[in-house]
Amino acid sequence: MSADRRDGARSGEIPGPTVPRMLLGIQLHRMREAAGITPDQAGYEIRASRSKISRMENGQVRFKERDVTDLLTLYGVTDEKTVAGLVALARQANAPGWWSKYGDVMADWFEGYLGLETAASVIRTFELQFVHGLFQTEDYARAVTLLGHTAAPAEEIDRRVSLRLKRQDLLNGPSPPQVWSVLDEGALRRPVGGRAVMLAQLKRLIEVAGLRHVTIQVVPFDRGGHAAAGGSFTILRFGEPDVPDVVYIEQLTSALYLDKYEDVDHYMEVMNHLSTEALTPMQSARFLADMIRET
Amino acid sequence: MTDDHSSTQSEAGPGRPDATAGTGIDTTVPHSARIWNYWLGGKDNYAVDREAGDQYREIFPGIAVVARTSRGFLTRAVRYLAGEAGIRQFLDIGTGLPTADNTHEVAQRVAPESKIVYVDNDPLVLAHARALLASSPEGATEYLDADIRNPAGILDAAAGLLDFKQPVALMLMGIMGHFTDDEAYPIVSRLLAGLPSGSYFALYDGANTNEAFNEAQEGYNASGAVPYYLRSPEQFRRYFEGLELVEPGVVPVPHWRPDPDAAPVEIYSYCGVGRKP
């Protein structure tokens, strides 16, 4: 990955299936540079501006197949397999995700996250307030949703809960990501939805922790004060060597995506501190079991 | 190089009075497991590691080949041990950060019931290993927080999962270079003494047969990072005294049972696999 790509800030919205677009953009960038062609020349070829080329190479826009093949011709890329592969990637990048039919109850910024979550190979999360969405029971998810949408009609709440549960299919798919979740004790002690709902949620956590691709670590109240300086956040890693890690931070009305080295490094450092300070996965399972016994 | 023994040389940087803050992770000095991860093309490294890694690579561009071929040897050796040699228990000391084809993955692909004990004393490595190196349902993996300078302690703790009446494969991959001869040979002897007849020992480390490698490593060792000593082929053979060497013996890493399609590469590291009679 060249330096100027990493220097270009990308925070804000990334709608749709993001990783295919990032991958395609990275490869187009590399091929353009290898061919010694400026963004202006490339833009001229497809009747677009240089900034459009830059947005394409940053994976920020949808791709027309025609534009991709025209650019590849300009860059002197003629290998049939390479061209076909990149065109397939463009198609994939434009295909709607499973979540597209939930558009009515989903903010645009969250759509971007689902695209990343679906494509990630490793998902590392730190949760301060709530159990991570991928692990929530239906009742817990409903309680959390009600907290955020007090005035919403029952039907809308149902849709939101159903979206959240559908997201969990990821864990049962054929090649699920590794989900490594560090939870603050506060997220476990807060009885979201009442005692019975929380008890069932704790049991669910023990259950998912038993999955081979899920790791749960608890940061008890007496540890981890300094590393947890910020709030909850997620780091997504992708299997492709050229795609950088992405930090995802959810806010009340929007979300932040960070993929610059200096940002990712910092969050990775905090995440690593949290993971080393937290109870080990085995100790965490015992911690959860003890909580259930006390409840 | 795969293992950082203490990361305790933490000269706290300016404004970072407490860089390790009790977790033992120091992000202000290069960390050998993270640099190694960088050379392997991994993403678990910080700016300080990438800088040190780039500096090293400027003097010795072959380091990327060292990283890649060493990893290739681990894969071939474990495949041999779990396959032809029929080993089902592995003691892998100096785990390093998880990467592609970790010991248990290779072993359990051949024999899903394989049991692997990973040993490291680096908190960052241990946290990653515990989270990401999950065993197959048929086998088992365990992670010990222990220092190789206490071989008896490692053998005791590993006995929780491994049955020392059955053969065990001891793996020291890129770790013994961190020790002087006076420390290294006795450690290996002590570990091997605890294993039953029919056990195996696999090792690789960097060799002192290349000028640029020597120069880069001297610079690295002088930087205050945990030092790593390159050794001669003769010194490598000493590790295997008293063992039956598996063919082709103590050889450059690319020459140990290469895959049929392997392209020729420069020689920077040596390796061997031996069987305890």
Coordinates of C-alpha atoms in Angstrom, one line a residue:
Chain A
M1 CA 0.0 0.0 0.0
S2 CA 1.6 3.3 -1.1
A3 CA 2.0 6.1 1.4
D4 CA -0.3 8.6 -0.3
R5 CA -3.2 6.2 0.0
R6 CA -2.7 5.8 3.7
D7 CA -2.3 9.5 4.1
G8 CA -5.6 10.2 2.5
A9 CA -8.1 10.5 5.3
R10 CA -11.2 8.4 5.0
S11 CA -13.6 9.0 7.7
G12 CA -17.3 9.3 7.2
E13 CA -19.7 7.2 5.2
I14 CA -18.9 4.1 3.2
P15 CA -22.1 2.7 1.9
G16 CA -22.6 -0.8 0.4
P17 CA -20.1 -3.7 0.1
T18 CA -17.0 -1.9 1.0
V19 CA -14.2 -4.3 0.8
P20 CA -14.5 -5.3 -2.8
R21 CA -14.5 -1.6 -3.7
M22 CA -11.4 -1.0 -1.6
L23 CA -9.7 -3.9 -3.2
L24 CA -10.5 -2.9 -6.7
G25 CA -9.5 0.7 -5.9
I26 CA -6.1 -0.4 -4.5
Q27 CA -5.4 -2.5 -7.6
L28 CA -6.4 0.2 -10.1
H29 CA -4.2 2.6 -8.2
R30 CA -1.2 0.3 -8.4
M31 CA -1.8 -0.5 -12.1
R32 CA -2.2 3.2 -13.0
E33 CA 1.1 4.0 -11.2
A34 CA 2.9 1.1 -12.8
A35 CA 1.8 2.3 -16.2
G36 CA 3.0 5.9 -15.4
I37 CA -0.4 7.4 -16.0
T38 CA -1.6 10.5 -14.2
P39 CA -5.0 10.8 -12.6
D40 CA -5.9 13.5 -15.1
Q41 CA -5.1 11.2 -18.1
A42 CA -7.0 8.4 -16.5
G43 CA -10.0 10.7 -15.8
Y44 CA -9.9 11.9 -19.4
E45 CA -10.1 8.3 -20.7
I46 CA -13.4 7.7 -18.9
R47 CA -14.7 11.3 -19.2
A48 CA -14.4 12.0 -15.5
S49 CA -12.4 14.3 -13.3
R50 CA -9.1 13.5 -11.6
S51 CA -10.9 13.6 -8.2
K52 CA -13.3 10.9 -9.5
I53 CA -10.2 8.7 -10.2
S54 CA -9.0 9.4 -6.7
R55 CA -12.4 8.5 -5.2
M56 CA -12.4 5.3 -7.2
E57 CA -9.0 4.4 -6.1
N58 CA -10.0 5.0 -2.5
G59 CA -13.0 2.7 -2.8
Q60 CA -15.4 5.5 -2.1
V61 CA -17.7 5.3 -5.2
R62 CA -19.5 2.6 -7.2
F63 CA -17.8 1.4 -10.3
K64 CA -19.2 1.1 -13.8
E65 CA -17.9 -2.1 -15.4
R66 CA -17.2 -0.1 -18.6
D67 CA -15.0 2.4 -16.7
V68 CA -13.0 -0.5 -15.2
T69 CA -12.4 -2.1 -18.6
D70 CA -11.5 1.2 -20.2
L71 CA -9.0 2.0 -17.5
L72 CA -7.4 -1.4 -17.7
T73 CA -7.0 -1.0 -21.4
L74 CA -5.4 2.4 -20.8
Y75 CA -3.1 0.9 -18.2
G76 CA -2.0 -1.8 -20.6
V77 CA -3.5 -4.6 -18.6
T78 CA -4.5 -7.2 -21.1
D79 CA -4.3 -10.5 -19.2
E80 CA -7.8 -12.0 -19.6
K81 CA -7.9 -13.5 -16.1
T82 CA -6.8 -10.3 -14.4
V83 CA -9.4 -8.3 -16.3
A84 CA -12.2 -10.8 -15.7
G85 CA -11.2 -10.9 -12.0
L86 CA -11.4 -7.1 -11.6
V87 CA -14.7 -6.9 -13.5
A88 CA -16.1 -9.5 -11.2
L89 CA -14.9 -7.4 -8.3
A90 CA -16.7 -4.4 -9.7
R91 CA -19.9 -6.3 -10.0
Q92 CA -19.5 -7.6 -6.4
A93 CA -18.9 -4.1 -5.2
N94 CA -22.2 -2.9 -6.7
A95 CA -24.3 -5.8 -5.5
P96 CA -26.6 -4.9 -2.7
G97 CA -26.0 -6.7 0.6
W98 CA -28.6 -8.8 2.5
W99 CA -29.3 -5.8 4.6
S100 CA -30.5 -3.7 1.8
K101 CA -34.2 -4.5 2.5
Y102 CA -33.8 -3.1 6.0
G103 CA -33.2 0.4 4.5
D104 CA -36.3 1.7 6.3
V105 CA -34.9 1.1 9.8
M106 CA -31.2 1.5 9.1
A107 CA -29.1 4.6 8.9
D108 CA -26.8 4.8 5.9
W109 CA -23.7 4.9 8.1
F110 CA -24.7 1.6 9.6
E111 CA -25.1 0.0 6.2
G112 CA -21.4 0.7 5.6
Y113 CA -20.5 -1.1 8.8
L114 CA -22.5 -4.2 7.8
G115 CA -20.6 -4.4 4.5
L116 CA -17.3 -4.4 6.4
E117 CA -18.5 -6.8 9.1
T118 CA -19.6 -9.3 6.5
A119 CA -16.2 -9.1 4.7
A120 CA -14.0 -9.1 7.8
S121 CA -11.7 -12.0 8.7
V122 CA -11.2 -10.8 12.3
I123 CA -13.5 -8.6 14.3
R124 CA -12.1 -7.2 17.5
T125 CA -14.5 -5.3 19.7
F126 CA -14.4 -3.5 23.0
E127 CA -17.8 -3.0 24.6
L128 CA -18.3 -0.7 27.5
Q129 CA -22.1 -0.4 27.7
F130 CA -23.7 -3.3 26.0
V131 CA -23.1 -6.9 24.9
H132 CA -22.0 -6.8 21.2
G133 CA -24.8 -7.0 18.7
L134 CA -23.5 -10.3 17.3
F135 CA -24.0 -12.0 20.7
Q136 CA -27.3 -10.4 21.8
T137 CA -30.4 -12.5 22.6
E138 CA -33.6 -11.4 21.0
D139 CA -34.9 -10.1 24.3
Y140 CA -31.7 -8.2 25.1
A141 CA -31.7 -6.8 21.5
R142 CA -35.3 -5.6 22.0
A143 CA -34.5 -4.0 25.3
V144 CA -31.5 -2.1 23.8
T145 CA -33.5 -1.1 20.8
L146 CA -36.3 0.3 23.0
L147 CA -33.8 2.3 24.9
G148 CA -32.8 4.1 21.7
H149 CA -36.2 4.4 20.1
T150 CA -38.7 5.0 22.9
A151 CA -41.3 6.5 20.7
A152 CA -41.1 4.0 17.8
P153 CA -44.2 1.9 17.0
A154 CA -44.0 -1.8 17.9
E155 CA -43.7 -2.8 14.2
E156 CA -40.5 -0.7 13.7
I157 CA -39.0 -2.1 16.9
D158 CA -39.6 -5.6 15.5
R159 CA -37.9 -4.7 12.2
R160 CA -34.9 -3.4 14.1
V161 CA -34.6 -6.4 16.3
S162 CA -35.0 -8.7 13.3
L163 CA -32.2 -6.8 11.5
R164 CA -29.9 -7.4 14.5
L165 CA -30.7 -11.1 14.7
K166 CA -30.2 -11.5 11.0
R167 CA -26.8 -10.0 11.4
Q168 CA -25.9 -12.9 13.7
D169 CA -26.2 -15.4 10.7
L170 CA -22.6 -14.3 10.1
L171 CA -21.5 -16.5 13.1
N172 CA -23.2 -19.6 11.7
G173 CA -22.1 -19.2 8.1
P174 CA -19.6 -21.5 6.3
S175 CA -16.5 -19.3 6.9
P176 CA -17.3 -17.1 9.9
P177 CA -14.9 -14.3 11.0
Q178 CA -12.9 -14.6 14.2
V179 CA -14.8 -12.5 16.7
W180 CA -12.6 -11.4 19.6
S181 CA -14.7 -9.4 22.0
V182 CA -13.5 -7.6 25.1
L183 CA -16.3 -6.6 27.4
D184 CA -16.1 -4.3 30.4
E185 CA -17.7 -5.7 33.5
G186 CA -20.2 -2.8 33.4
A187 CA -21.7 -4.2 30.2
L188 CA -22.4 -7.4 32.1
R189 CA -23.7 -5.9 35.4
R190 CA -26.1 -3.5 33.8
P191 CA -29.4 -5.4 33.8
V192 CA -30.6 -4.4 30.3
G193 CA -34.2 -5.6 30.0
G194 CA -34.4 -6.7 33.6
R195 CA -32.9 -9.6 35.6
A196 CA -34.3 -12.5 33.6
V197 CA -33.3 -11.1 30.2
M198 CA -29.8 -10.3 31.5
L199 CA -29.4 -13.8 32.9
A200 CA -30.4 -15.4 29.6
Q201 CA -27.9 -13.0 27.9
L202 CA -25.1 -14.1 30.2
K203 CA -25.9 -17.7 29.4
R204 CA -25.8 -16.9 25.7
L205 CA -22.3 -15.3 26.1
I206 CA -21.0 -18.5 27.7
E207 CA -22.5 -20.4 24.8
V208 CA -20.9 -18.3 22.1
A209 CA -17.6 -18.2 23.9
G210 CA -17.6 -22.0 23.3
L211 CA -17.5 -21.5 19.5
R212 CA -14.1 -22.0 18.0
H213 CA -14.2 -18.6 16.2
V214 CA -15.4 -16.6 19.2
T215 CA -13.3 -15.3 22.0
I216 CA -14.9 -13.4 25.0
Q217 CA -12.7 -11.6 27.5
V218 CA -14.0 -9.7 30.5
V219 CA -12.3 -6.7 31.9
P220 CA -13.3 -6.7 35.6
F221 CA -13.9 -3.4 37.4
D222 CA -10.5 -3.6 39.2
R223 CA -8.5 -3.7 35.9
G224 CA -8.1 -1.8 32.7
G225 CA -8.8 1.8 33.9
H226 CA -6.2 3.4 31.8
A227 CA -6.6 1.6 28.5
A228 CA -10.3 2.1 28.4
A229 CA -10.0 5.8 28.3
G230 CA -12.3 6.1 25.3
G231 CA -15.6 4.4 24.6
S232 CA -16.6 1.2 22.7
F233 CA -14.9 0.6 19.3
T234 CA -14.4 -2.1 16.8
I235 CA -11.4 -3.0 14.7
L236 CA -12.1 -4.9 11.5
R237 CA -9.4 -6.9 9.7
F238 CA -9.6 -8.3 6.2
G239 CA -8.0 -11.4 4.8
E240 CA -6.6 -9.5 1.8
P241 CA -3.0 -8.4 2.6
D242 CA -3.4 -5.0 0.9
V243 CA -6.6 -3.9 2.7
P244 CA -5.8 -2.0 5.9
D245 CA -7.5 -2.6 9.3
V246 CA -10.5 -0.3 9.8
V247 CA -11.5 1.2 13.1
Y248 CA -15.3 1.7 13.5
I249 CA -16.7 4.0 16.2
E250 CA -20.4 4.3 16.5
Q251 CA -21.8 7.6 17.6
L252 CA -25.4 8.6 18.3
T253 CA -26.2 9.9 14.8
S254 CA -23.3 8.8 12.7
A255 CA -20.2 6.6 12.7
L256 CA -16.5 7.1 12.3
Y257 CA -14.3 4.9 10.1
L258 CA -10.6 5.2 10.5
D259 CA -8.0 3.4 8.3
K260 CA -4.9 5.7 8.5
Y261 CA -1.9 4.0 10.1
E262 CA -1.6 6.6 12.9
D263 CA -5.2 6.2 13.9
V264 CA -5.4 2.4 13.6
D265 CA -2.1 2.0 15.4
H266 CA -3.5 4.0 18.3
Y267 CA -6.7 2.0 18.6
M268 CA -4.8 -1.3 18.1
E269 CA -2.6 -0.3 20.9
V270 CA -5.5 0.3 23.2
M271 CA -7.2 -2.9 22.1
N272 CA -4.0 -4.8 22.8
H273 CA -3.7 -3.3 26.2
L274 CA -7.3 -4.2 27.0
S275 CA -6.8 -7.8 25.7
T276 CA -3.8 -8.3 27.9
E277 CA -5.3 -6.7 31.0
A278 CA -8.6 -8.5 30.6
L279 CA -9.2 -12.0 32.1
T280 CA -8.1 -14.8 29.8
P281 CA -10.8 -16.4 27.8
M282 CA -10.9 -19.3 30.3
Q283 CA -11.0 -17.0 33.3
S284 CA -13.7 -15.0 31.6
A285 CA -15.9 -18.1 31.2
R286 CA -15.5 -18.8 34.9
F287 CA -16.3 -15.1 35.6
L288 CA -19.5 -15.4 33.6
A289 CA -20.5 -18.7 35.3
D290 CA -19.9 -17.1 38.7
M291 CA -22.1 -14.1 37.7
I292 CA -24.9 -16.5 36.7
R293 CA -24.6 -18.3 40.0
E294 CA -24.8 -15.1 42.0
T295 CA -27.8 -13.7 40.0
Chain B
M1 CA 13.5 -13.4 16.3
T2 CA 10.0 -14.9 16.6
D3 CA 10.0 -14.3 20.2
D4 CA 10.7 -11.4 22.4
H5 CA 11.8 -12.4 25.7
S6 CA 10.8 -9.7 28.0
S7 CA 10.3 -6.4 26.1
T8 CA 11.5 -5.0 29.4
Q9 CA 14.1 -2.6 28.0
S10 CA 11.4 -0.1 28.1
E11 CA 13.0 3.3 28.0
A12 CA 9.8 5.2 28.3
G13 CA 9.6 7.8 25.6
P14 CA 9.0 11.5 26.2
G15 CA 5.5 12.1 27.4
R16 CA 5.0 8.4 27.8
P17 CA 6.2 7.8 31.3
D18 CA 4.4 4.6 31.7
A19 CA 4.5 3.0 28.3
T20 CA 4.0 -0.6 29.4
A21 CA 1.5 0.4 32.1
G22 CA 1.5 -3.0 33.8
T23 CA 0.6 -5.0 30.7
G24 CA 4.1 -5.5 29.5
I25 CA 3.4 -4.2 26.0
D26 CA 5.7 -1.5 25.1
T27 CA 4.9 0.4 22.0
T28 CA 7.8 2.8 22.2
V29 CA 10.6 0.3 21.4
P30 CA 10.6 -2.1 18.5
H31 CA 9.3 -5.5 19.5
S32 CA 10.7 -8.6 17.8
A33 CA 7.5 -10.5 17.5
R34 CA 5.8 -7.5 15.9
I35 CA 8.8 -6.8 13.5
W36 CA 8.7 -10.4 12.5
N37 CA 5.0 -10.1 11.9
Y38 CA 5.8 -7.0 9.7
W39 CA 8.4 -8.9 7.7
L40 CA 5.9 -11.7 7.1
G41 CA 3.4 -9.2 5.7
G42 CA 1.2 -9.2 8.8
K43 CA -0.8 -6.3 10.2
D44 CA 0.0 -6.7 13.9
N45 CA 2.7 -4.1 14.1
Y46 CA 3.1 -0.5 15.0
A47 CA 5.0 2.4 13.5
V48 CA 8.1 1.8 15.7
D49 CA 8.3 -1.8 14.4
R50 CA 7.8 -0.8 10.8
E51 CA 10.6 1.8 11.1
A52 CA 13.0 -0.7 12.7
G53 CA 11.9 -3.4 10.2
D54 CA 12.5 -1.0 7.2
Q55 CA 15.9 0.1 8.6
Y56 CA 16.9 -3.6 9.0
R57 CA 15.7 -4.4 5.5
E58 CA 17.7 -1.6 4.0
I59 CA 20.9 -3.1 5.2
F60 CA 19.8 -6.7 4.6
P61 CA 17.0 -7.0 2.1
G62 CA 17.1 -10.8 2.5
I63 CA 15.3 -10.6 5.8
A64 CA 11.9 -10.9 4.1
V65 CA 13.2 -14.2 2.5
V66 CA 14.4 -15.3 5.9
A67 CA 10.9 -14.7 7.4
R68 CA 9.1 -16.4 4.6
T69 CA 11.4 -19.4 4.2
S70 CA 11.6 -20.0 8.0
R71 CA 7.8 -20.1 8.1
G72 CA 7.9 -22.5 5.2
F73 CA 10.2 -24.8 7.2
L74 CA 7.9 -24.8 10.2
T75 CA 5.0 -25.9 7.9
R76 CA 7.0 -28.7 6.2
A77 CA 8.5 -29.9 9.5
V78 CA 5.2 -30.1 11.3
R79 CA 3.6 -31.8 8.3
Y80 CA 6.4 -34.3 8.4
L81 CA 6.2 -34.8 12.1
A82 CA 2.4 -35.2 12.2
G83 CA 2.5 -37.3 9.0
E84 CA 5.4 -39.6 8.4
A85 CA 6.7 -39.5 12.0
G86 CA 3.2 -40.0 13.5
I87 CA 3.6 -37.4 16.2
R88 CA 0.5 -36.2 18.0
Q89 CA 1.9 -34.0 20.7
F90 CA 3.8 -30.7 20.1
L91 CA 5.6 -28.4 22.4
D92 CA 6.1 -25.2 20.5
I93 CA 8.2 -22.7 22.5
G94 CA 8.4 -19.1 21.3
T95 CA 5.1 -19.0 19.5
G96 CA 5.3 -15.5 18.1
L97 CA 2.2 -13.6 16.9
P98 CA -0.3 -15.8 15.1
T99 CA 0.1 -15.9 11.3
A100 CA -0.9 -18.2 8.5
D101 CA -0.3 -21.9 9.1
N102 CA 0.3 -21.9 12.8
T103 CA 1.7 -25.2 14.3
H104 CA -1.7 -26.5 15.4
E105 CA -3.3 -25.7 12.1
V106 CA -0.7 -27.6 10.1
A107 CA -0.6 -30.5 12.6
Q108 CA -4.4 -30.8 12.9
R109 CA -4.8 -30.7 9.2
V110 CA -2.8 -33.9 9.1
A111 CA -4.1 -35.4 12.4
P112 CA -7.1 -33.5 13.9
E113 CA -6.5 -35.1 17.3
S114 CA -3.1 -33.4 17.7
K115 CA -2.4 -31.7 20.9
I116 CA -0.3 -28.5 20.9
V117 CA 1.2 -26.6 23.9
Y118 CA 2.3 -23.1 22.9
V119 CA 4.8 -21.4 25.2
D120 CA 5.7 -17.7 25.2
N121 CA 6.3 -15.1 27.9
D122 CA 5.2 -12.1 25.9
P123 CA 1.8 -10.8 27.1
L124 CA 0.9 -9.6 23.6
V125 CA 1.7 -12.9 22.0
L126 CA -0.2 -14.8 24.7
A127 CA -3.3 -12.7 24.3
H128 CA -3.3 -13.2 20.6
A129 CA -2.6 -16.9 20.9
R130 CA -5.4 -17.5 23.4
A131 CA -7.9 -15.6 21.3
L132 CA -6.9 -16.8 17.8
L133 CA -5.2 -20.2 18.0
A134 CA -8.3 -22.3 18.7
S135 CA -7.9 -26.0 18.4
S136 CA -9.9 -28.4 16.3
P137 CA -12.7 -30.1 18.2
E138 CA -10.9 -33.4 18.2
G139 CA -7.5 -32.0 19.4
A140 CA -6.5 -29.5 22.0
T141 CA -4.3 -26.4 22.3
E142 CA -3.0 -24.7 25.4
Y143 CA -0.9 -21.6 26.0
L144 CA 1.7 -21.4 28.7
D145 CA 3.1 -18.1 30.0
A146 CA 6.6 -19.3 30.8
D147 CA 10.2 -18.4 30.2
I148 CA 12.4 -20.9 28.3
R149 CA 15.2 -20.2 30.7
N150 CA 13.2 -22.4 33.1
P151 CA 12.9 -25.6 31.0
A152 CA 11.9 -27.7 34.0
G153 CA 9.0 -25.4 34.7
I154 CA 7.9 -25.6 31.1
L155 CA 8.0 -29.4 31.1
D156 CA 6.0 -29.5 34.4
A157 CA 3.3 -27.1 33.1
A158 CA 3.1 -28.8 29.7
A159 CA 2.4 -32.1 31.4
G160 CA -1.1 -30.8 32.1
L161 CA -2.0 -31.4 28.4
L162 CA 0.8 -33.6 27.0
D163 CA 1.5 -37.2 28.0
F164 CA 5.3 -37.4 28.4
K165 CA 5.2 -41.2 28.2
Q166 CA 4.3 -40.7 24.5
P167 CA 6.6 -39.1 22.0
V168 CA 6.5 -35.3 21.8
A169 CA 7.8 -33.0 19.1
L170 CA 9.8 -30.1 20.7
M171 CA 9.9 -27.1 18.4
L172 CA 12.3 -24.2 18.9
M173 CA 11.6 -22.1 15.8
G174 CA 13.8 -18.9 15.6
I175 CA 14.1 -18.6 19.4
M176 CA 17.4 -20.0 20.4
G177 CA 19.2 -17.2 18.6
H178 CA 18.2 -15.0 21.6
F179 CA 20.6 -16.9 23.8
T180 CA 24.4 -17.2 24.0
D181 CA 26.0 -20.7 23.6
D182 CA 26.3 -21.0 27.4
E183 CA 22.6 -20.6 27.8
A184 CA 21.3 -22.2 24.6
Y185 CA 22.8 -25.7 24.6
P186 CA 22.0 -26.5 28.2
I187 CA 18.4 -25.3 27.7
V188 CA 17.9 -27.6 24.7
S189 CA 19.6 -30.5 26.6
R190 CA 17.4 -30.0 29.6
L191 CA 14.2 -29.9 27.5
L192 CA 15.2 -33.0 25.5
A193 CA 16.1 -34.9 28.7
G194 CA 12.4 -34.6 29.7
L195 CA 11.1 -36.2 26.5
P196 CA 10.7 -40.0 26.0
S197 CA 12.5 -42.0 23.4
G198 CA 10.9 -41.6 20.0
S199 CA 10.4 -37.9 20.5
Y200 CA 11.5 -35.3 17.9
F201 CA 13.3 -32.0 18.0
A202 CA 12.9 -29.3 15.3
L203 CA 14.8 -26.1 15.1
Y204 CA 15.7 -23.3 12.8
D205 CA 17.6 -20.0 13.4
G206 CA 19.5 -17.4 11.4
A207 CA 23.0 -18.3 10.2
N208 CA 26.1 -16.1 10.2
T209 CA 27.0 -17.1 6.6
N210 CA 25.9 -13.8 5.0
E211 CA 27.7 -10.5 5.4
A212 CA 24.7 -8.2 5.1
F213 CA 22.7 -10.4 7.5
N214 CA 25.5 -10.2 10.1
E215 CA 25.8 -6.4 9.7
A216 CA 22.0 -5.8 10.0
Q217 CA 21.8 -8.1 13.1
E218 CA 24.8 -6.3 14.8
G219 CA 23.0 -3.0 14.3
Y220 CA 19.8 -4.4 15.7
N221 CA 21.5 -5.9 18.7
A222 CA 23.2 -2.6 19.4
S223 CA 19.8 -0.8 19.4
G224 CA 18.8 -2.0 22.8
A225 CA 16.3 -4.5 21.5
V226 CA 16.5 -8.1 22.8
P227 CA 19.6 -9.4 21.0
Y228 CA 19.7 -12.3 18.6
Y229 CA 22.9 -14.1 17.7
L230 CA 23.5 -15.7 14.3
R231 CA 25.2 -19.0 14.3
S232 CA 27.5 -21.1 12.1
P233 CA 26.4 -24.4 10.5
E234 CA 28.8 -26.2 12.9
Q235 CA 27.0 -24.6 15.9
F236 CA 23.6 -25.7 14.5
R237 CA 24.9 -29.3 14.3
R238 CA 25.8 -29.2 18.0
Y239 CA 22.1 -28.8 18.9
F240 CA 21.4 -32.3 17.4
E241 CA 24.3 -34.2 19.1
G242 CA 23.0 -37.5 20.4
L243 CA 19.9 -37.5 18.2
E244 CA 19.2 -39.4 15.0
L245 CA 19.0 -36.8 12.2
V246 CA 16.1 -37.0 9.9
E247 CA 17.2 -36.7 6.3
P248 CA 18.6 -34.5 4.9
G249 CA 20.2 -33.5 8.2
V250 CA 21.2 -30.1 9.4
V251 CA 20.9 -28.0 6.2
P252 CA 19.9 -24.5 4.9
V253 CA 16.2 -24.0 5.5
P254 CA 15.2 -24.1 1.8
H255 CA 16.9 -27.5 1.4
W256 CA 15.0 -29.3 4.1
R257 CA 12.5 -31.5 2.2
P258 CA 11.5 -28.7 -0.1
D259 CA 8.1 -28.7 -1.8
P260 CA 8.4 -30.0 -5.4
D261 CA 7.6 -26.6 -6.9
A262 CA 9.9 -24.6 -4.6
A263 CA 11.9 -21.9 -6.4
P264 CA 15.6 -21.6 -5.4
V265 CA 16.3 -18.9 -2.8
E266 CA 19.3 -17.5 -1.0
I267 CA 20.5 -19.2 2.1
Y268 CA 20.3 -17.3 5.4
S269 CA 19.0 -19.8 7.9
Y270 CA 19.7 -23.3 9.0
C271 CA 17.5 -26.0 10.3
G272 CA 17.2 -29.6 11.3
V273 CA 14.9 -32.3 12.7
G274 CA 16.2 -35.0 15.0
R275 CA 14.8 -38.0 16.7
K276 CA 15.6 -39.0 20.2
P277 CA 16.8 -42.6 20.2

